[in-house]
Short mmCIF file of C-alpha atoms and ligand atoms in Angstrom, two decimals:
data_model
loop_
_atom_site.label_atom_id
_atom_site.label_comp_id
_atom_site.label_asym_id
_atom_site.label_seq_id
_atom_site.Cartn_x
_atom_site.Cartn_y
_atom_site.Cartn_z
CA MET A 1 68.83 -15.59 4.46
CA SER A 2 69.22 -17.25 6.91
CA PRO A 3 66.62 -17.90 10.01
CA ASP A 4 68.45 -15.17 12.27
CA GLU A 5 68.78 -12.48 10.24
CA ARG A 6 64.80 -13.26 9.38
CA TYR A 7 64.13 -12.53 12.83
CA SER A 8 65.92 -9.61 13.40
CA ARG A 9 64.34 -8.20 10.57
CA ILE A 10 60.80 -8.49 12.12
CA LYS A 11 62.12 -7.32 15.56
CA GLU A 12 63.41 -4.57 14.33
CA HIS A 13 59.91 -2.98 12.91
CA LEU A 14 58.04 -4.90 15.65
CA SER A 15 59.57 -3.09 18.16
CA GLU A 16 58.53 -0.06 17.15
CA GLU A 17 54.81 -1.58 16.27
CA ASN A 18 54.00 -3.44 18.57
CA PRO A 19 56.51 -4.43 21.92
CA ILE A 20 54.56 -8.24 22.75
CA LEU A 21 55.14 -9.52 19.53
CA VAL A 22 58.45 -8.76 20.32
CA GLU A 23 58.44 -11.25 22.64
CA VAL A 24 55.68 -13.59 21.15
CA MET A 25 58.69 -13.51 18.23
CA GLU A 26 61.62 -14.89 20.91
CA LYS A 27 59.46 -17.85 21.13
CA PHE A 28 59.23 -18.95 18.29
CA GLU A 29 62.46 -18.94 18.69
CA GLU A 30 62.42 -21.67 20.79
CA LEU A 31 59.91 -23.59 19.24
CA ASP A 32 62.88 -23.10 16.28
CA LYS A 33 65.33 -24.50 18.15
CA ILE A 34 63.68 -27.59 19.12
CA GLY A 35 62.49 -27.95 15.17
CA HIS A 36 66.34 -28.31 14.54
CA GLN A 37 67.25 -30.06 17.50
CA SER A 38 64.47 -32.62 16.38
CA GLY A 39 64.90 -33.43 12.63
CA LEU A 40 61.34 -31.57 12.43
CA LEU A 41 62.36 -28.52 10.91
CA ASP A 42 66.14 -28.39 8.39
CA GLU A 43 68.37 -25.63 8.85
CA ASN A 44 67.28 -23.14 7.16
CA GLU A 45 64.06 -23.75 8.06
CA THR A 46 62.28 -21.90 10.70
CA TYR A 47 58.72 -21.30 12.41
CA ILE A 48 57.98 -17.43 11.24
CA SER A 49 58.07 -18.16 7.57
CA ASP A 50 53.86 -19.26 7.35
CA ILE A 51 53.33 -16.18 9.60
CA SER A 52 52.91 -12.25 8.36
CA TRP A 53 53.29 -9.97 11.07
CA TRP A 54 51.69 -7.53 9.94
CA PRO A 55 48.21 -7.09 9.32
CA LEU A 56 47.44 -7.89 5.38
CA ILE A 57 43.16 -5.48 4.24
CA SER A 58 42.86 -6.80 1.10
CA ILE A 59 40.05 -5.17 -1.15
CA LEU A 60 39.20 -7.43 -4.03
CA GLY A 61 35.98 -6.87 -6.83
CA THR A 62 35.77 -7.16 -11.00
CA PHE A 63 36.77 -3.18 -12.04
CA SER A 64 35.21 -0.02 -11.29
CA THR A 65 33.35 -0.75 -8.21
CA GLY A 66 35.57 1.89 -6.15
CA LYS A 67 38.18 -0.07 -4.67
CA SER A 68 40.86 2.43 -6.02
CA SER A 69 38.83 5.73 -4.62
CA PHE A 70 38.47 4.04 -1.15
CA ILE A 71 41.46 3.50 -0.61
CA ASN A 72 42.23 7.26 -1.10
CA PHE A 73 39.79 7.71 0.58
CA TYR A 74 40.83 5.91 3.85
CA LEU A 75 44.32 6.55 3.80
CA LYS A 76 43.52 10.70 2.71
CA ASN A 77 46.43 11.09 -0.03
CA ARG A 78 46.09 9.38 -3.62
CA VAL A 79 47.78 6.61 -3.85
CA GLN A 80 45.71 4.82 -6.23
CA ILE A 81 44.99 6.38 -9.87
CA SER A 82 41.82 5.75 -10.10
CA GLY A 83 38.93 5.90 -13.19
CA ASN A 84 36.77 4.04 -14.79
CA GLN A 85 38.71 1.98 -17.15
CA ALA A 86 40.77 -1.04 -15.67
CA VAL A 87 44.39 1.39 -15.10
CA ASP A 88 45.86 -1.49 -12.42
CA ASP A 89 47.22 -4.62 -13.96
CA LYS A 90 48.65 -5.44 -10.32
CA PHE A 91 47.93 -6.27 -6.71
CA THR A 92 49.08 -3.43 -5.08
CA VAL A 93 50.69 -3.53 -1.55
CA VAL A 94 50.11 -0.37 0.31
CA CYS A 95 52.06 -0.04 3.59
CA TYR A 96 54.41 2.25 5.79
CA GLY A 97 57.12 3.88 4.17
CA PRO A 98 60.30 6.15 5.30
CA ASN A 99 59.26 9.10 2.42
CA LYS A 100 55.92 11.16 2.95
CA ALA A 101 55.94 10.62 -0.81
CA VAL A 102 54.92 7.72 -2.08
CA THR A 103 57.68 5.91 -3.83
CA THR A 104 56.47 2.95 -6.13
CA LEU A 105 58.66 -0.12 -5.95
CA PRO A 106 58.58 -3.35 -8.02
CA GLY A 107 56.84 -6.76 -6.67
CA LEU A 108 60.42 -7.98 -6.35
CA ALA A 109 60.73 -5.40 -3.51
CA LEU A 110 58.17 -7.90 -2.32
CA ASP A 111 58.99 -10.50 -3.02
CA ALA A 112 63.03 -11.10 -0.97
CA ASP A 113 61.80 -8.75 2.02
CA PRO A 114 60.37 -10.90 5.01
CA ARG A 115 59.02 -9.10 7.59
CA PHE A 116 56.60 -8.80 4.41
CA PRO A 117 53.53 -11.35 3.57
CA PHE A 118 54.52 -12.12 0.32
CA TYR A 119 58.10 -13.08 1.01
CA ASN A 120 58.92 -15.83 -1.67
CA ILE A 121 56.13 -14.10 -3.53
CA SER A 122 57.23 -15.38 -7.26
CA GLU A 123 56.35 -19.01 -5.80
CA GLU A 124 53.36 -19.25 -5.73
CA ILE A 125 53.13 -17.27 -8.96
CA LYS A 126 55.59 -19.73 -10.50
CA LYS A 127 52.61 -21.85 -9.32
CA VAL A 128 49.92 -20.26 -11.14
CA ASP A 129 51.85 -18.92 -14.04
CA PRO A 130 55.24 -21.32 -14.99
CA GLY A 131 56.02 -18.87 -17.92
CA GLU A 132 59.50 -17.64 -18.58
CA GLY A 133 61.28 -15.76 -15.65
CA ASN A 134 60.23 -14.40 -12.23
CA ARG A 135 56.83 -12.20 -13.17
CA VAL A 136 56.73 -11.08 -10.25
CA ASN A 137 56.76 -7.75 -10.82
CA GLN A 138 54.26 -8.53 -13.77
CA TYR A 139 51.90 -9.38 -10.61
CA LEU A 140 52.78 -6.95 -8.09
CA GLN A 141 54.08 -3.41 -6.64
CA LEU A 142 54.62 -1.74 -3.83
CA LYS A 143 53.90 1.47 -2.80
CA THR A 144 55.21 3.47 0.15
CA LEU A 145 54.12 6.48 2.31
CA LYS A 146 55.00 7.64 5.85
CA SER A 147 51.07 7.80 7.26
CA GLU A 148 50.01 7.81 10.77
CA HIS A 149 46.67 5.67 8.43
CA ILE A 150 48.97 3.37 7.02
CA LYS A 151 50.98 2.14 10.27
CA GLY A 152 50.45 -0.73 11.27
CA LYS A 153 48.29 -2.46 8.38
CA ILE A 154 48.94 -3.65 5.15
CA LEU A 155 46.82 -3.18 2.16
CA ILE A 156 46.82 -4.82 -1.10
CA ASP A 157 44.60 -2.85 -4.38
CA SER A 158 43.97 -5.48 -6.21
CA PRO A 159 43.67 -5.46 -10.66
CA GLY A 160 40.83 -5.06 -13.03
CA PHE A 161 40.35 -8.60 -13.09
CA ASP A 162 37.31 -8.10 -15.97
CA ALA A 163 40.46 -6.83 -18.34
CA ASP A 164 43.22 -8.72 -17.84
CA SER A 165 43.65 -12.23 -19.99
CA GLN A 166 46.44 -14.04 -16.99
CA ARG A 167 42.38 -13.26 -15.31
CA ASP A 168 42.68 -17.31 -13.75
CA ALA A 169 46.34 -16.42 -12.14
CA ILE A 170 45.57 -13.74 -10.95
CA LEU A 171 42.24 -15.45 -9.60
CA LYS A 172 44.47 -17.96 -8.41
CA MET A 173 46.50 -15.22 -6.13
CA THR A 174 43.49 -13.52 -5.16
CA ASP A 175 42.43 -17.15 -3.52
CA HIS A 176 46.68 -16.90 -1.67
CA ILE A 177 45.39 -12.67 -1.01
CA ILE A 178 42.38 -14.31 0.37
CA ASN A 179 44.14 -16.97 2.92
CA MET A 180 46.86 -14.98 4.02
CA SER A 181 44.94 -11.37 4.64
CA ASP A 182 43.14 -10.54 8.13
CA LEU A 183 40.20 -9.01 6.08
CA VAL A 184 39.35 -9.53 3.61
CA LEU A 185 36.84 -6.80 1.52
CA ILE A 186 35.01 -7.74 -1.61
CA PHE A 187 33.53 -4.58 -3.28
CA PHE A 188 30.36 -4.63 -5.31
CA ASP A 189 28.85 -1.49 -7.30
CA ALA A 190 25.19 -0.66 -6.28
CA ARG A 191 24.73 0.20 -10.36
CA HIS A 192 24.32 -3.32 -10.86
CA PRO A 193 23.67 -5.24 -7.73
CA GLU A 194 21.15 -8.31 -9.41
CA PRO A 195 21.95 -11.38 -10.31
CA GLY A 196 23.11 -11.36 -13.84
CA ALA A 197 25.58 -8.47 -13.08
CA MET A 198 27.37 -11.83 -11.14
CA ARG A 199 29.84 -11.46 -13.05
CA ASP A 200 32.40 -15.07 -13.16
CA THR A 201 34.66 -12.85 -10.78
CA LEU A 202 32.32 -12.17 -8.31
CA ASP A 203 31.05 -15.67 -8.19
CA HIS A 204 34.98 -16.34 -7.26
CA LEU A 205 35.37 -14.20 -5.46
CA VAL A 206 32.30 -15.11 -3.06
CA ALA A 207 32.68 -19.22 -3.98
CA THR A 208 36.57 -18.46 -2.13
CA ALA A 209 35.09 -15.86 0.19
CA MET A 210 32.33 -18.78 1.54
CA ARG A 211 34.39 -21.37 1.57
CA HIS A 212 36.91 -20.81 3.85
CA ARG A 213 37.19 -21.76 7.54
CA ASP A 214 37.66 -17.83 9.13
CA ALA A 215 34.04 -16.25 6.85
CA ASN A 216 33.75 -13.50 9.39
CA LYS A 217 37.53 -12.05 8.12
CA ILE A 218 35.28 -10.73 5.27
CA LEU A 219 33.86 -8.25 4.62
CA TYR A 220 30.41 -7.69 1.51
CA ILE A 221 30.29 -4.20 0.55
CA LEU A 222 27.61 -2.60 -1.67
CA ASN A 223 29.47 0.48 -2.81
CA GLN A 224 28.22 4.02 -4.63
CA ILE A 225 24.74 3.30 -3.68
CA ASP A 226 24.57 7.71 -4.05
CA THR A 227 23.15 6.04 -7.20
CA THR A 228 20.21 4.89 -6.36
CA ALA A 229 19.73 8.96 -5.53
CA LYS A 230 17.55 9.16 -8.68
CA GLU A 231 15.36 7.09 -8.54
CA ASP A 232 14.93 5.94 -4.33
CA ASN A 233 15.08 2.73 -4.64
CA LEU A 234 17.81 1.96 -1.97
CA GLU A 235 15.79 -1.00 -0.87
CA ASP A 236 15.37 -2.41 -3.75
CA VAL A 237 18.85 -2.16 -4.83
CA ILE A 238 20.43 -3.94 -0.94
CA GLY A 239 17.19 -6.59 -0.88
CA ALA A 240 17.93 -7.49 -4.61
CA TRP A 241 21.77 -7.68 -4.04
CA GLN A 242 20.83 -9.38 -0.67
CA ARG A 243 19.37 -12.07 -2.75
CA ALA A 244 21.88 -12.41 -5.71
CA LEU A 245 24.80 -13.07 -2.88
CA ALA A 246 21.98 -15.80 -1.49
CA GLN A 247 21.40 -17.56 -4.36
CA LYS A 248 25.09 -18.37 -4.30
CA GLY A 249 25.01 -20.14 -0.87
CA LEU A 250 25.76 -16.59 1.32
CA VAL A 251 23.12 -16.79 4.60
CA SER A 252 24.05 -14.68 5.63
CA GLY A 253 27.19 -12.36 6.36
CA ASN A 254 28.77 -8.40 6.88
CA PHE A 255 27.29 -6.64 4.49
CA PHE A 256 28.05 -2.81 4.17
CA ALA A 257 26.46 -0.70 2.22
CA ILE A 258 27.98 3.27 1.45
CA TYR A 259 29.31 5.45 -1.69
CA ASN A 260 32.34 7.19 -1.70
CA GLU A 261 31.80 11.40 -1.06
CA GLU A 262 34.75 12.27 -3.33
CA ALA A 263 33.73 10.61 -6.36
CA ALA A 264 29.58 10.78 -5.73
CA GLU A 265 27.15 12.34 -7.52
CA LEU A 266 25.21 15.74 -6.58
CA ILE A 267 21.85 14.09 -4.82
CA VAL A 268 19.30 16.72 -5.55
CA ASP A 269 17.08 16.00 -2.44
CA SER A 270 18.30 16.20 0.48
CA ALA A 271 15.69 14.58 2.03
CA THR A 272 17.06 11.34 0.49
CA ALA A 273 20.74 13.09 0.77
CA GLU A 274 19.77 12.66 3.92
CA ARG A 275 19.40 9.30 5.17
CA LEU A 276 22.07 7.50 2.03
CA LYS A 277 24.65 9.53 4.07
CA ARG A 278 23.16 8.66 7.38
CA LYS A 279 23.36 4.89 6.54
CA LYS A 280 27.03 5.39 4.53
CA ASP A 281 28.49 7.23 7.58
CA GLY A 282 27.08 4.17 9.68
CA ASP A 283 28.78 1.73 7.34
CA ILE A 284 31.75 3.07 7.00
CA ALA A 285 32.15 3.57 10.48
CA ARG A 286 31.85 -0.05 11.09
CA ILE A 287 34.77 -1.12 8.18
CA TYR A 288 36.85 1.73 9.34
CA GLU A 289 36.72 0.07 13.36
CA ARG A 290 37.12 -3.40 11.85
CA MET A 291 40.36 -2.30 9.33
CA ASP A 292 41.81 -0.68 12.42
CA THR A 293 40.90 -3.73 15.06
CA VAL A 294 42.63 -5.91 12.81
CA SER A 295 45.67 -5.47 14.19
CA VAL A 296 44.70 -6.40 17.63
CA GLU A 297 43.58 -9.45 15.27
CA ARG A 298 46.34 -9.66 14.35
CA ALA A 299 48.34 -9.93 17.57
CA TYR A 300 45.79 -12.80 18.89
CA ARG A 301 46.53 -14.79 16.31
CA ILE A 302 49.89 -14.97 15.91
CA ILE A 303 49.66 -16.07 19.02
CA LYS A 304 47.63 -18.38 18.38
CA THR A 305 49.71 -20.53 16.31
CA LEU A 306 52.41 -20.02 18.77
CA GLU A 307 50.31 -22.27 20.79
CA ASP A 308 48.82 -25.11 17.98
CA THR A 309 52.48 -25.14 16.46
CA ALA A 310 54.23 -25.97 20.06
CA GLU A 311 51.40 -27.93 21.21
CA GLY A 312 51.33 -29.99 18.48
CA LEU A 313 54.95 -30.10 18.87
CA LYS A 314 54.57 -32.28 22.46
CA LYS A 315 52.09 -34.26 19.90
CA LYS A 316 54.87 -34.88 17.38
CA ILE A 317 58.06 -35.19 19.63
CA PRO A 318 57.51 -38.43 21.88
CA GLN A 319 55.81 -40.02 17.98
CA LEU A 320 59.49 -39.36 16.83
CA GLN A 321 61.19 -40.19 19.85
CA SER A 322 59.83 -44.00 18.85
CA VAL A 323 60.98 -43.98 15.64
CA PHE A 324 64.41 -43.03 16.02
CA GLN A 325 64.36 -45.34 18.94
CA SER A 326 63.40 -48.20 16.16
CA LEU A 327 65.86 -46.47 14.21
CA ALA A 328 69.21 -46.33 17.21
CA LYS A 329 67.70 -50.46 17.74
CA LYS A 330 68.54 -51.52 13.81
CA VAL A 331 71.55 -49.03 13.51
CA LEU A 332 72.72 -50.62 16.25
CA TRP A 333 72.55 -54.38 15.81
CA ALA A 334 73.37 -53.03 12.03
CA ASP A 335 76.74 -52.35 12.65
CA LEU A 336 77.06 -55.42 15.39
CA VAL A 337 76.58 -57.09 12.58
CA LEU A 338 79.69 -55.23 10.42
CA PHE A 339 81.92 -54.77 13.15
CA GLY A 340 81.75 -58.74 14.90
CA THR A 341 81.98 -60.02 10.83
CA ILE A 342 84.90 -57.26 10.03
CA GLY A 343 86.88 -58.30 13.50
CA ALA A 344 85.92 -61.61 13.16
CA ALA A 345 87.66 -61.73 9.61
CA ILE A 346 90.74 -59.79 10.49
CA GLY A 347 91.60 -61.87 13.94
CA ALA A 348 90.25 -65.65 10.94
CA LEU A 349 93.90 -63.33 8.82
CA LEU A 350 96.05 -62.81 11.15
CA PHE A 351 95.40 -66.70 12.63
CA LYS A 352 96.21 -67.01 9.25
CA PHE A 353 98.77 -65.44 8.32
CA GLU A 354 102.49 -65.19 10.35
CA THR A 355 103.46 -62.39 8.56
CA LEU A 356 100.41 -60.12 9.38
CA GLN A 357 100.77 -61.56 12.92
CA THR A 358 104.74 -59.78 12.93
CA LEU A 359 103.70 -57.04 11.54
CA ALA A 360 100.83 -55.74 13.00
CA SER A 361 103.15 -56.24 16.55
CA ASP A 362 106.21 -54.33 14.83
CA LEU A 363 102.90 -51.61 14.34
CA MET A 364 102.03 -51.69 17.97
CA THR A 365 105.43 -51.48 18.96
CA SER A 366 105.69 -48.07 17.27
CA PRO A 367 103.34 -45.33 19.16
CA ALA A 368 103.03 -43.23 16.03
CA ALA A 369 101.82 -45.95 14.39
CA ALA A 370 100.22 -47.17 15.85
CA SER A 371 97.95 -44.59 16.99
CA PHE A 372 98.18 -43.76 13.06
CA THR A 373 96.10 -46.75 12.39
CA VAL A 374 94.29 -47.02 15.23
CA GLY A 375 92.99 -43.61 14.51
CA VAL A 376 92.82 -45.17 10.77
CA ILE A 377 90.42 -47.60 11.49
CA MET A 378 88.24 -45.28 13.48
CA ILE A 379 87.86 -43.01 11.29
CA ALA A 380 86.78 -45.64 8.93
CA MET A 381 84.38 -47.08 11.22
CA MET A 382 83.13 -44.44 12.00
CA VAL A 383 82.15 -43.42 7.43
CA MET A 384 80.90 -47.19 7.94
CA HIS A 385 78.60 -46.02 10.60
CA TYR A 386 77.16 -42.75 9.67
CA LYS A 387 76.62 -44.84 5.31
CA ILE A 388 74.37 -47.29 7.99
CA ARG A 389 72.74 -45.01 9.96
CA GLY A 390 72.16 -43.07 6.87
CA TRP A 391 71.36 -45.87 5.20
CA ILE A 392 68.77 -47.22 7.04
CA ALA A 393 67.02 -43.85 7.97
CA ARG A 394 66.28 -43.39 4.20
CA SER A 395 65.00 -46.54 3.78
CA MET A 396 63.00 -46.03 6.69
CA ALA A 397 61.77 -42.71 5.71
CA LYS A 398 60.59 -44.43 2.53
CA LYS A 399 57.69 -46.09 4.78
CA TRP A 400 57.28 -43.85 6.65
CA MET A 401 56.51 -41.49 3.91
CA LYS A 402 52.80 -42.35 2.99
CA LYS A 403 51.73 -42.76 7.32
CA ASP A 404 53.86 -39.43 8.27
CA GLU A 405 55.20 -37.43 6.11
CA GLU A 406 56.48 -34.89 8.76
CA SER A 407 58.30 -38.12 10.86
CA ALA A 408 59.58 -38.34 6.88
CA ARG A 409 61.29 -35.67 7.07
CA SER A 410 62.89 -35.72 9.98
CA LEU A 411 64.52 -39.72 9.23
CA MET A 412 66.23 -37.83 5.79
CA ILE A 413 66.95 -34.86 7.77
CA TYR A 414 69.34 -37.52 10.22
CA ALA A 415 70.04 -39.33 7.39
CA LYS A 416 72.03 -36.37 5.80
CA GLY A 417 73.90 -35.19 8.83
CA TRP A 418 75.84 -36.05 12.07
CA LYS A 419 73.44 -35.63 14.68
CA SER A 420 73.78 -38.24 17.39
CA LEU A 421 71.01 -40.51 18.10
CA LEU A 422 72.81 -42.00 21.32
CA ARG A 423 70.34 -38.33 22.67
CA VAL A 424 67.98 -38.89 20.83
CA VAL A 425 67.02 -42.32 22.07
CA LEU A 426 67.32 -41.03 26.50
CA PRO A 427 64.91 -40.62 27.43
CA GLY A 428 65.14 -37.72 29.33
CA TRP A 429 64.75 -36.06 25.44
CA SER A 430 61.35 -35.84 24.89
CA SER A 431 60.58 -34.71 28.25
CA ALA A 432 62.96 -31.89 28.16
CA LYS A 433 61.53 -30.32 25.19
CA THR A 434 57.49 -31.05 25.87
CA LYS A 435 58.27 -29.39 28.89
CA ALA A 436 60.14 -26.91 27.32
CA LEU A 437 56.67 -26.75 25.23
CA THR A 438 54.33 -26.32 28.23
CA ALA A 439 56.52 -24.32 29.76
CA LEU A 440 55.50 -21.55 26.39
CA VAL A 441 51.86 -22.80 26.08
CA THR A 442 52.21 -20.45 29.73
CA GLU A 443 54.04 -18.24 29.36
CA SER A 444 52.21 -17.58 25.40
CA LYS A 445 48.87 -16.96 27.42
CA ARG A 446 50.85 -13.80 29.63
CA SER A 447 50.94 -12.72 27.02
CA ILE A 448 48.19 -12.40 25.60
CA GLN A 449 47.18 -10.56 29.21
CA LYS A 450 49.54 -8.75 28.92
CA LEU A 451 47.67 -8.31 24.98
CA ASN A 452 44.48 -7.70 26.54
CA ASP A 453 45.66 -4.71 28.76
CA GLN A 454 46.91 -3.05 26.05
CA PHE A 455 44.43 -3.74 23.59
CA VAL A 456 40.58 -3.34 25.43
CA SER A 457 38.75 -0.48 25.59
CA PRO A 458 35.88 0.12 28.62
CA SER A 459 34.05 1.52 25.14
CA GLY A 460 33.41 -2.56 24.85
CA SER A 461 35.31 -2.87 21.99
CA LYS A 462 36.09 -6.64 23.58
CA GLU A 463 34.35 -9.22 21.05
CA GLU A 464 36.27 -7.02 17.76
CA VAL A 465 39.39 -8.35 19.55
CA THR A 466 38.67 -11.54 20.23
CA SER A 467 38.71 -14.36 17.28
N1 GDP B 1 28.74 7.07 -7.63
C1 GDP B 1 30.36 6.99 -7.71
N2 GDP B 1 30.77 6.43 -8.28
C2 GDP B 1 32.20 6.43 -7.01
C3 GDP B 1 32.39 6.06 -6.14
N3 GDP B 1 33.18 5.30 -6.38
C4 GDP B 1 34.09 5.44 -6.98
N4 GDP B 1 33.52 6.39 -8.01
C5 GDP B 1 34.31 6.17 -8.89
O1 GDP B 1 33.90 4.76 -10.09
C6 GDP B 1 34.71 5.10 -10.67
C7 GDP B 1 35.64 3.43 -10.44
O2 GDP B 1 36.77 4.12 -9.56
P1 GDP B 1 37.89 3.03 -9.08
O3 GDP B 1 38.16 3.56 -7.56
O4 GDP B 1 38.70 3.81 -10.36
O5 GDP B 1 37.65 1.69 -9.19
P2 GDP B 1 38.12 -0.17 -9.35
O6 GDP B 1 38.20 -0.19 -10.66
O7 GDP B 1 37.69 -0.66 -8.56
O8 GDP B 1 39.35 0.69 -8.42
C8 GDP B 1 35.63 6.71 -10.66
O9 GDP B 1 35.46 7.33 -11.87
C9 GDP B 1 35.03 6.91 -9.16
O10 GDP B 1 35.32 8.15 -9.69
C10 GDP B 1 30.67 6.32 -5.25
O11 GDP B 1 30.58 5.52 -4.26
N5 GDP B 1 29.77 6.96 -6.04
MG1 MG B 2 41.93 0.68 -8.92
#
């Protein structure tokens, strides 16, 4: 799919979700143009390919911790099957769709759609599971439904890791998903909060989450706390759980303790029931708030990416220009030497052989023949020039590969194509681009202001917004 097509399909959807992001997207198109002109991007590459435009919330945890039940409750719809067995062996991506009823689509639908963060996920899957054929359907499925609760975000339910023979591949996919997600909910089971119950999977999740540079996006949720009612030991259970996490190196975090009303056991003691419910209601409200503000955070993050990319280019382009200047110098010398030698050789031949001289003057008397000859010589020279240019650019790229891969890549892109070197070496080339980039950054700051106007509510949810 060409970048243009990709842009227009995403735009179509964003115009419903958040028009400010359509503006931001247009700025990304400008960035792409600069990227293409400077050889930093290949023809069909785009800076938006790393961005997913919908906030992604992933729900992780070992099997039977109540992930699917939580999603069903949140969406007020029985989207996922829940139960005591490992019912799902796939990641399920849940998003807004045109049908009221829940519609299930194979993973390929996600792999092929640039509007979703799973575009080209099959490449990622190939890395974790290099088996035969396209295995995307084995790891992913898509469920869509027409519901206000899912509008503007994407939820991911994760499979029952433990029962899976492809556990390693699933864990690697999980890492990838943590990286892509705006918010990660890691579920724990209050029936086994003690350290011994920290299975490998949870260990892995917690370790991965902790390493993450954006640790605030990870919420640790102790679920099924209704099961503490019988012994009335909620504080002990929460304490044991947090100590277990601390033992893994997690010093502080977003801790929550909840249960699912619909799945909970009946709590006989009314005082305990009341206390648990209060705790749960408070924590659920905080979790939901994070889930709802995630689309706001995402908008800011996209603009931040735009700014960072622009700033990066501003630094990169003058460097690139000096690389191209040295390429141009080398090509110029090579041209001079080659064409000089050829010219001199032709001159010497004409001087030496009289038959050649008469042939040449005969040619000159017929304008058609003369222009044909000149044309042939010009084309031959052009071909030679581009061959030499490609050859020098490639050999330079090889050297740059060790120092700076981006410059090397640009050289390679130039080596392949017919782009003019002349323009690139003129001083105006990089100054015009850096000027355009500076303007882009200023404009993106304005988009942030617009977002602020749109989102910041007087109720004070502002600190949730900026991250
Ligand atoms: N007691 C209790 N049971 C729950 C709670 N949440 C889910 N369950 C039950 O736990 C089982 C596993 O739930 P499920 O959502 O399928 O877990 P998943 O494997 O993490 O998706 C089901 O039988 C649910 O009814 C809860 O908060 N309390
Ligand atoms: Mg499940």
